[in-house]
PDB file of C-alpha atoms in Angstrom:
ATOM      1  CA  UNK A   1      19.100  -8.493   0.732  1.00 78.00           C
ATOM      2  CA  UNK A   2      16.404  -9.515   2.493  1.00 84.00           C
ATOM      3  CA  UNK A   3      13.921  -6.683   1.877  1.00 94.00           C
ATOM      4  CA  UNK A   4      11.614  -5.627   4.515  1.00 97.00           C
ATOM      5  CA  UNK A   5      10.563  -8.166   7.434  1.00 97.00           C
ATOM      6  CA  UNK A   6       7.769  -8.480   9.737  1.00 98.00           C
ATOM      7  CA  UNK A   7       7.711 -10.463  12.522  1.00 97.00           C
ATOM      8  CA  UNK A   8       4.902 -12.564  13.213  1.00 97.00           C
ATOM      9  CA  UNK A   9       3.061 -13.380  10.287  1.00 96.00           C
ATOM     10  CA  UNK A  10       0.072 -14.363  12.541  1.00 96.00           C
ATOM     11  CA  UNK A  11      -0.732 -13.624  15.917  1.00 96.00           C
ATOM     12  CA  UNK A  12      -4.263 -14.253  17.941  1.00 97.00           C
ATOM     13  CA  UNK A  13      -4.776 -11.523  21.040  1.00 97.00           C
ATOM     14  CA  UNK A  14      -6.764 -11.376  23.586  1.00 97.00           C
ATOM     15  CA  UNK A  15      -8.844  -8.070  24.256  1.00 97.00           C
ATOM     16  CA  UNK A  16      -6.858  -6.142  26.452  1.00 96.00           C
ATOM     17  CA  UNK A  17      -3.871  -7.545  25.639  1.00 97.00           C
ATOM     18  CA  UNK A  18      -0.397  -5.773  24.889  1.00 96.00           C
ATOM     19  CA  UNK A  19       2.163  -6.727  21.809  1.00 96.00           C
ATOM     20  CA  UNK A  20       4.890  -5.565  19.321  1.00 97.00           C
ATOM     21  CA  UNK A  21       4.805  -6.205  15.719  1.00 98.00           C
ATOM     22  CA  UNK A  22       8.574  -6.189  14.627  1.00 98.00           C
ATOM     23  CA  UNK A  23       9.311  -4.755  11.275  1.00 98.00           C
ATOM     24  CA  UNK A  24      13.058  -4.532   9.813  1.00 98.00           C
ATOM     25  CA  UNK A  25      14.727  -3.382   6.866  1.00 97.00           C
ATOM     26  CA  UNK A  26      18.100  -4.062   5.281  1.00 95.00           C
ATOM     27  CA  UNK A  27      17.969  -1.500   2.307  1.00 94.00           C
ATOM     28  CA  UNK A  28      19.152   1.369   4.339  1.00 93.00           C
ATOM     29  CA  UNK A  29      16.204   3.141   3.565  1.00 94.00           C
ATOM     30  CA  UNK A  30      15.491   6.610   5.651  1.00 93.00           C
ATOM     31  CA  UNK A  31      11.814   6.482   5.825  1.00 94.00           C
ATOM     32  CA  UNK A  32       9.291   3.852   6.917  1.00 96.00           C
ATOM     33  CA  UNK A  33       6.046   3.212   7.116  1.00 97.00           C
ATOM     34  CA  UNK A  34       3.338   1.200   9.349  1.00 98.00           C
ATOM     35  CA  UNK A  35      -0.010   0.696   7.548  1.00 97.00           C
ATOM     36  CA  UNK A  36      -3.612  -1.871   8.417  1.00 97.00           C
ATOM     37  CA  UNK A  37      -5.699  -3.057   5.619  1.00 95.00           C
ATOM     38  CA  UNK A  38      -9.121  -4.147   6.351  1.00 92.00           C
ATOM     39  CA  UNK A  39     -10.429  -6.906   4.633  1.00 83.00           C
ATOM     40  CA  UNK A  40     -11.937  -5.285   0.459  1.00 79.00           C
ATOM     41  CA  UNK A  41     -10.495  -1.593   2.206  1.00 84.00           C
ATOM     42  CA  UNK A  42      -7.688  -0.150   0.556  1.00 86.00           C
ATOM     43  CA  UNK A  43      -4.113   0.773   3.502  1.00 93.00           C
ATOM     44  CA  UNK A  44      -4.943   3.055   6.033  1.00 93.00           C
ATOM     45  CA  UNK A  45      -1.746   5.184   7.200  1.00 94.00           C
ATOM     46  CA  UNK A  46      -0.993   4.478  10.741  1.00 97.00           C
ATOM     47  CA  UNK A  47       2.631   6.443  11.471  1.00 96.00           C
ATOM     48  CA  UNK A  48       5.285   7.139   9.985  1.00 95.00           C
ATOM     49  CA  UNK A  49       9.061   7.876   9.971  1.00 95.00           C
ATOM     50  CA  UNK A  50      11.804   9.579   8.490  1.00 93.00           C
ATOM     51  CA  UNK A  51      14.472   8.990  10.577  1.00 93.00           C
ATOM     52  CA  UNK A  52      16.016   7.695  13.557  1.00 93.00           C
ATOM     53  CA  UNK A  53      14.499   9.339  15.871  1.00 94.00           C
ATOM     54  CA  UNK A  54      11.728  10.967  14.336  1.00 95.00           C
ATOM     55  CA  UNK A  55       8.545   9.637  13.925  1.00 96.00           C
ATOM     56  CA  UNK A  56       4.841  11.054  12.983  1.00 94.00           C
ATOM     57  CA  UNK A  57       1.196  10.101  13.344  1.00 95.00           C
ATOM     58  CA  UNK A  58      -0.625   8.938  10.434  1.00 93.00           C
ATOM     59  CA  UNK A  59      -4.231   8.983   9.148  1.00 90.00           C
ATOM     60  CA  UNK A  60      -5.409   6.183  12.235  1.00 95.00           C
ATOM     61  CA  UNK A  61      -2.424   6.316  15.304  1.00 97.00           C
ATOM     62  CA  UNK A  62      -5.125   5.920  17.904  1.00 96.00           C
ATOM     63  CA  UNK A  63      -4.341   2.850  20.216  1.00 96.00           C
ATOM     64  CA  UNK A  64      -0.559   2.488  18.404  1.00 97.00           C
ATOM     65  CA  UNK A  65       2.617   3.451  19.247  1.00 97.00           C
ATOM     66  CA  UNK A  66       6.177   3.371  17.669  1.00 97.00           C
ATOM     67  CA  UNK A  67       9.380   3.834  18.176  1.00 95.00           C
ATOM     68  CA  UNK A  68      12.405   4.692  15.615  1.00 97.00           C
ATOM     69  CA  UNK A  69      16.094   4.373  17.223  1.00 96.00           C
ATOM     70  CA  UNK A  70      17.500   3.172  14.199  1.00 96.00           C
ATOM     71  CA  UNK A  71      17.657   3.462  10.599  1.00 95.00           C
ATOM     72  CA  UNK A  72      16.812  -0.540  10.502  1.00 96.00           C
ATOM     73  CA  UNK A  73      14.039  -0.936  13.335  1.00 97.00           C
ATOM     74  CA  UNK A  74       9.962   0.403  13.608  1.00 98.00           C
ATOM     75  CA  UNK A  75       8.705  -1.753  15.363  1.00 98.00           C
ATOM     76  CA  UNK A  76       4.819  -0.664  16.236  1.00 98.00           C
ATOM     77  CA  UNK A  77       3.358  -1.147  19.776  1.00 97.00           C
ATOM     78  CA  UNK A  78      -0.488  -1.953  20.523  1.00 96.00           C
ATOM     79  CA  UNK A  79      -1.487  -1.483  24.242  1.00 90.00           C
ATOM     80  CA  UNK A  80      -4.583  -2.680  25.071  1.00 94.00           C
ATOM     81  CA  UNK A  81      -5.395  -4.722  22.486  1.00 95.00           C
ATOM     82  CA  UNK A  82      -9.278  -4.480  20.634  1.00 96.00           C
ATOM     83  CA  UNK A  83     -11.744  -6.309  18.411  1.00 96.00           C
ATOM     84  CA  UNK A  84     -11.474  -2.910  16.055  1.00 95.00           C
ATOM     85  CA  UNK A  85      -7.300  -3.568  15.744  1.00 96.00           C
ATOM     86  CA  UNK A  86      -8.073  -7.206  13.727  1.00 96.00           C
ATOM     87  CA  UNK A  87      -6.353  -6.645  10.328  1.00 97.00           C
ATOM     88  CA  UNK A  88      -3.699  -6.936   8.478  1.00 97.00           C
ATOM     89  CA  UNK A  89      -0.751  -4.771   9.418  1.00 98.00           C
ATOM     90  CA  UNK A  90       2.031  -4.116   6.714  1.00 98.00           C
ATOM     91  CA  UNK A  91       5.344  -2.382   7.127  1.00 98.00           C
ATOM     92  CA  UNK A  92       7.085  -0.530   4.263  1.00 97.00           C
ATOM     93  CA  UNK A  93      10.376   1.254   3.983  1.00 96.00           C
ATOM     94  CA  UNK A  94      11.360   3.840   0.848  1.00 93.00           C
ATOM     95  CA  UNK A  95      14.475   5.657  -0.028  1.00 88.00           C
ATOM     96  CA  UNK A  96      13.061   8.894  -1.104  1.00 78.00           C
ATOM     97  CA  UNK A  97       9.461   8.603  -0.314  1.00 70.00           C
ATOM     98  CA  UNK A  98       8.692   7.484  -3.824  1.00 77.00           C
ATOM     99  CA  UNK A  99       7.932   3.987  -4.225  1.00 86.00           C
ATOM    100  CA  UNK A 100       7.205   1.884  -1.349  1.00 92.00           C
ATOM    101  CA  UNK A 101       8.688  -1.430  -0.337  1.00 94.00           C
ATOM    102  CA  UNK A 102       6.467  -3.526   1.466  1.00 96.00           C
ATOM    103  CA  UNK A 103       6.873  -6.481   4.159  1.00 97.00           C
ATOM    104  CA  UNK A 104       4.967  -9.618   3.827  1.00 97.00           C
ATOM    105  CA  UNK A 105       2.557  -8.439   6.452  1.00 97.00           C
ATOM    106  CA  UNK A 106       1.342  -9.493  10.031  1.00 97.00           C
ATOM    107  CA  UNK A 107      -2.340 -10.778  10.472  1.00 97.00           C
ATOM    108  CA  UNK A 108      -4.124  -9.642  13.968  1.00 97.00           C
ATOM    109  CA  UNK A 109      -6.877 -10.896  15.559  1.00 96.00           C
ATOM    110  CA  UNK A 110      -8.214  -9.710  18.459  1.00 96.00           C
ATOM    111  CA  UNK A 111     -11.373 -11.792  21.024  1.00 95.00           C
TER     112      UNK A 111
ATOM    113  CA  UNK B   1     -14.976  12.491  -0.808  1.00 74.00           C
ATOM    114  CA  UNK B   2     -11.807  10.041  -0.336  1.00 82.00           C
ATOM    115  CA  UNK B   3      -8.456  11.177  -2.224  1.00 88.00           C
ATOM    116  CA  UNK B   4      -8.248   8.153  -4.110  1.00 93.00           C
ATOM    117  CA  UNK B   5     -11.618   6.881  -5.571  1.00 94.00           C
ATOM    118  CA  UNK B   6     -11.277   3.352  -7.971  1.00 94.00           C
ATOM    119  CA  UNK B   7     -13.931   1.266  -9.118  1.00 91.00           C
ATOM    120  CA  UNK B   8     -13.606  -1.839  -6.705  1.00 90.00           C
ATOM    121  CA  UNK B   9     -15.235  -4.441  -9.657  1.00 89.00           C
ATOM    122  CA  UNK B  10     -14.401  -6.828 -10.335  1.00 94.00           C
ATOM    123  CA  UNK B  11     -13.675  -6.907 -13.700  1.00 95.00           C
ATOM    124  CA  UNK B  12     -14.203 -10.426 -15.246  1.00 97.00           C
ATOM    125  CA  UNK B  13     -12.444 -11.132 -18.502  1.00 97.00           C
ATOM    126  CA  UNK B  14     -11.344 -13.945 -20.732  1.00 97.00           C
ATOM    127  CA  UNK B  15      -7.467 -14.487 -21.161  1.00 98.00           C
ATOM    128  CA  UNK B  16      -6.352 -12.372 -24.175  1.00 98.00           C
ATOM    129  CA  UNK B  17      -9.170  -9.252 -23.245  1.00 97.00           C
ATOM    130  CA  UNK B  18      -8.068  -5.568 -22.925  1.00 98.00           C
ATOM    131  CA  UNK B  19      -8.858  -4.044 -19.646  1.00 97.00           C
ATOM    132  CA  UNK B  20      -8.495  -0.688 -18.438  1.00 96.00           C
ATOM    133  CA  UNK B  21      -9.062   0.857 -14.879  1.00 94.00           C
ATOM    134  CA  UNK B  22      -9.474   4.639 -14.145  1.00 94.00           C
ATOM    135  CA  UNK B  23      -8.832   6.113 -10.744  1.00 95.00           C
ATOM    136  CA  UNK B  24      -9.828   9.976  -9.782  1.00 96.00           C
ATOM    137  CA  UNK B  25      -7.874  11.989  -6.736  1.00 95.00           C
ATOM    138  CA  UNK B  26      -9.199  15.031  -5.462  1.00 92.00           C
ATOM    139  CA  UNK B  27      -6.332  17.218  -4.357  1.00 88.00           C
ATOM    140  CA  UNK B  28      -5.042  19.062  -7.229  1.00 86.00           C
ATOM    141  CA  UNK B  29      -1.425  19.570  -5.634  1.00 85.00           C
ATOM    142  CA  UNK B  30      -0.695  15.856  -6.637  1.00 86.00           C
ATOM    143  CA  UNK B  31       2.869  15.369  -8.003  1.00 84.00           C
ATOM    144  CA  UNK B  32       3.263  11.769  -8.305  1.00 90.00           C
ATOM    145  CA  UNK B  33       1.448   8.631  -9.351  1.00 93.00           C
ATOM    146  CA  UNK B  34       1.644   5.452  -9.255  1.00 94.00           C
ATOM    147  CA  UNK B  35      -0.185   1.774 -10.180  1.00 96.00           C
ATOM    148  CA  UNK B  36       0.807  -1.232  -7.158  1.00 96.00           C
ATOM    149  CA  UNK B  37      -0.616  -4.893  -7.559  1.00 97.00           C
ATOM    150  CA  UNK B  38      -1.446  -6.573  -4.615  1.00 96.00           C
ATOM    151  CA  UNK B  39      -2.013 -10.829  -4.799  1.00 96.00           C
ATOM    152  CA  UNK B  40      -4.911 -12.284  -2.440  1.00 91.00           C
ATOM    153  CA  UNK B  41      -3.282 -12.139   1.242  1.00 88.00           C
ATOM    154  CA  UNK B  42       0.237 -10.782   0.078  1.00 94.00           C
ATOM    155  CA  UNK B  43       1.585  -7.586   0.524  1.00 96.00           C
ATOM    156  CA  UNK B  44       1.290  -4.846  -2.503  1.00 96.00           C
ATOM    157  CA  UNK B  45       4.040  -4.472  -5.162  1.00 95.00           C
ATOM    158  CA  UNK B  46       4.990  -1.441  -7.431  1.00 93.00           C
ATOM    159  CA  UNK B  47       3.814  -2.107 -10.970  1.00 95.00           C
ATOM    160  CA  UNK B  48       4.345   0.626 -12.417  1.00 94.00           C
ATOM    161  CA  UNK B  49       4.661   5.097 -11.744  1.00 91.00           C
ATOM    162  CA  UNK B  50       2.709   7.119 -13.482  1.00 92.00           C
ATOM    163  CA  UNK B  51       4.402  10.012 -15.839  1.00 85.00           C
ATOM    164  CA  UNK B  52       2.376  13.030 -17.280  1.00 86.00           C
ATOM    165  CA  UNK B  53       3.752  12.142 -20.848  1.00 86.00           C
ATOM    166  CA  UNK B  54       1.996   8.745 -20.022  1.00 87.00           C
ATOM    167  CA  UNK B  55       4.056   5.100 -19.880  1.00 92.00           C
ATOM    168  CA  UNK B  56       3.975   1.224 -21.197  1.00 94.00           C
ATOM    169  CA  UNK B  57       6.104  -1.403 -20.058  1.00 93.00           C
ATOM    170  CA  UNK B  58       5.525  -4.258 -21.985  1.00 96.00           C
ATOM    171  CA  UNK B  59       1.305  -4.640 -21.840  1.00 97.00           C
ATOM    172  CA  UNK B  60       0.622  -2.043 -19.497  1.00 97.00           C
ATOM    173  CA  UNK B  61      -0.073   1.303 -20.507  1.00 97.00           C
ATOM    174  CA  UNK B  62      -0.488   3.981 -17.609  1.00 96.00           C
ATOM    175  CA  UNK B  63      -1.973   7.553 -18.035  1.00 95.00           C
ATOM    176  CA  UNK B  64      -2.230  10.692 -16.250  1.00 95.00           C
ATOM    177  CA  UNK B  65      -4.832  13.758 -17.006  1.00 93.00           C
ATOM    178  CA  UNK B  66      -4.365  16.455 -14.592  1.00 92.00           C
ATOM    179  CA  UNK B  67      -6.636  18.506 -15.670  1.00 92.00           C
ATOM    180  CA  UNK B  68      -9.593  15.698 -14.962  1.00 93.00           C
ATOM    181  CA  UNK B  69      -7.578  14.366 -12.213  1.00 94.00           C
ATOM    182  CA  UNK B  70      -7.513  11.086 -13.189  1.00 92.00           C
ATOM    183  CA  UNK B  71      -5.080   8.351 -13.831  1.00 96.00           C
ATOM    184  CA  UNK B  72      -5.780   5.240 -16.127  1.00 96.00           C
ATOM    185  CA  UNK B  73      -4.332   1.468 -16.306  1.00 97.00           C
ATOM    186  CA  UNK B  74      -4.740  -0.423 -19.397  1.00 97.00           C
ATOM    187  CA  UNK B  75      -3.879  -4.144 -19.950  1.00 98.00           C
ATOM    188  CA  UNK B  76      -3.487  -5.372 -23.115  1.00 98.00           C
ATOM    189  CA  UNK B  77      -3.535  -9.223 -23.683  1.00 98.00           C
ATOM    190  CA  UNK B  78      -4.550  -9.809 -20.309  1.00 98.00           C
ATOM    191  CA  UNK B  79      -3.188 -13.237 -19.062  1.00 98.00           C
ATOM    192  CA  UNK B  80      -4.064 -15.523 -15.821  1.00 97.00           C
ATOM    193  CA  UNK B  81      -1.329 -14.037 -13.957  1.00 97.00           C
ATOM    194  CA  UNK B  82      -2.880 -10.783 -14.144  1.00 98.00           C
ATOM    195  CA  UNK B  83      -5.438 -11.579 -12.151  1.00 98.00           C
ATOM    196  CA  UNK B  84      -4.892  -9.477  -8.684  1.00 97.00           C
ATOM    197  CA  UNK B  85      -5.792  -6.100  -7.313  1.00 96.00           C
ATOM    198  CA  UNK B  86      -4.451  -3.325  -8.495  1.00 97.00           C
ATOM    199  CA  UNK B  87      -4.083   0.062  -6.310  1.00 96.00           C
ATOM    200  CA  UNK B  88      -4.102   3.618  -7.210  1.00 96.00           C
ATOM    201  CA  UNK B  89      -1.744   5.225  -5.355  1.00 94.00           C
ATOM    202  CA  UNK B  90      -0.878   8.870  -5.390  1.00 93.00           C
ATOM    203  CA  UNK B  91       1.667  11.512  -3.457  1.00 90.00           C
ATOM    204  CA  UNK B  92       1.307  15.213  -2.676  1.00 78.00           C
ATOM    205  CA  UNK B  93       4.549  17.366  -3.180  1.00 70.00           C
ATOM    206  CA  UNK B  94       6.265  17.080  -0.801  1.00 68.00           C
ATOM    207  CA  UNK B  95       4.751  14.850   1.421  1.00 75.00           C
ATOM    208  CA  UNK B  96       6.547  11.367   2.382  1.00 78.00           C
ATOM    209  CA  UNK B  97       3.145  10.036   2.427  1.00 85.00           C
ATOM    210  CA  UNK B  98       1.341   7.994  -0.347  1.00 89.00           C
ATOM    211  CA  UNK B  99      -2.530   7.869  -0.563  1.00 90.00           C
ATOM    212  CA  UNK B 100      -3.397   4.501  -1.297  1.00 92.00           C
ATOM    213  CA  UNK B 101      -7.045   3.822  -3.154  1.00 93.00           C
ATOM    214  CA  UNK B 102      -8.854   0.587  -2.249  1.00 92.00           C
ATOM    215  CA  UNK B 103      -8.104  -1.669  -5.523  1.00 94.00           C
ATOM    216  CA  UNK B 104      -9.802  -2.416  -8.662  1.00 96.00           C
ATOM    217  CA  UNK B 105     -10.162  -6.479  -8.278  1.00 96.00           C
ATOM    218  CA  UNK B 106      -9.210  -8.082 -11.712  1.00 97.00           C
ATOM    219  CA  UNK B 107     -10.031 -11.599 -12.722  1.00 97.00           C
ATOM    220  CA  UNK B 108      -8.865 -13.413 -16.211  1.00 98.00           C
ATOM    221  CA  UNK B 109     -10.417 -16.500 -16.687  1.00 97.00           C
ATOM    222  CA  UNK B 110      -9.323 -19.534 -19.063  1.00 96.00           C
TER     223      UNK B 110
END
């Protein structure tokens, strides 16, 4: 099994810009998880999901979106790309919303 | 007042030291508890949950007192490898959501 996996693992954006950050999982887990981590902050909450289908806002969704058509697939959309989006951006999946699995993690930068 | 409150250190100890960490949450209606380690620039790991009766696997010894609210980590026999971050992390009921604390930076040097 491959786990959870994000997709890029670096990406450089221009302000204004649009893009997807791709997160899979192959552990048929029901509900996943997008999070950012500021550099010396602890993971800020940014939706969620526990479904197909069904998907929530988290402690920071401003400026995100997601989507959730199947149990394997959240990928999380940024529209209009800003300097305050730079982070790191993890994905997690969990069977029972106990412990967490997490992906490797995509780093963002926005100019 | 955030949920999840941790001493961020870092703690600086020599190889073989006991450590412990303690980590407070504020809402009462807490049911589960856990310890993660997270490694400079890689994604966070479950170390270990957190049981009322308290747990050890192996050197680590985790606590939980409700009635304080707070959760504990100790290391015993701490070794290089155990340098890291290690997160506080803590559900409510019946929420799908974990709160996440922002580390307790550990170093072990030779």
């Amino acid at each position: 099994n491959a786990g959870v996996t994000q997709t890029p693992k670096f990406r450089i954006l221009k302000i204004g810009q649009s893009m997807t950050l791709q997160c899979a999982q192959d552990m048929n887990h029901n509900y996943m998880y997008w999070y950012r981590q500021d550099p010396g902050m602890g993971l800020k909450l940014i939706y969620y999901s526990v479904g197909a289908g069904i998907t929530d806002k988290g402690e920071v969704p401003n400026g995100y979106n997601v989507s959730r058509s199947t149990t394997e697939d959240f990928p999380l959309r940024l529209e209009l790309a800003a300097p305050s989006q730079t982070s790191v951006y993890f994905c997690a999946s969990s069977q029972r919303g106990n412990e967490q699995f997490f992906g490797p993690g995509t780093r963002l930068t926005v100019l | 007042r955030k949920e999840v409150e941790q001493d961020p250190g870092p703690f600086n100890v020599p190889e073989g030291a006991t450590v412990a960490f303690n980590c407070t949450y504020s809402n009462s209606a807490s049911q589960s508890f856990f310890w993660y380690r997270q490694d400079c620039r890689k994604e966070p790991k479950l170390l270990m949950s957190v049981y009322s009766s308290g747990n050890e696997d192996g050197r680590f010894t985790a606590q939980l007192n409700r009635a304080s609210q707070y959760i504990s980590l100790l290391i015993r026999d701490s070794k290089l490898s155990d340098s890291a971050t290690y997160l506080c992390v803590v559900k409510s009921g019946s929420s799908y959501k974990l709160i996440f604390g922002s580390g307790t930076r550990l170093l072990v040097r030779p």
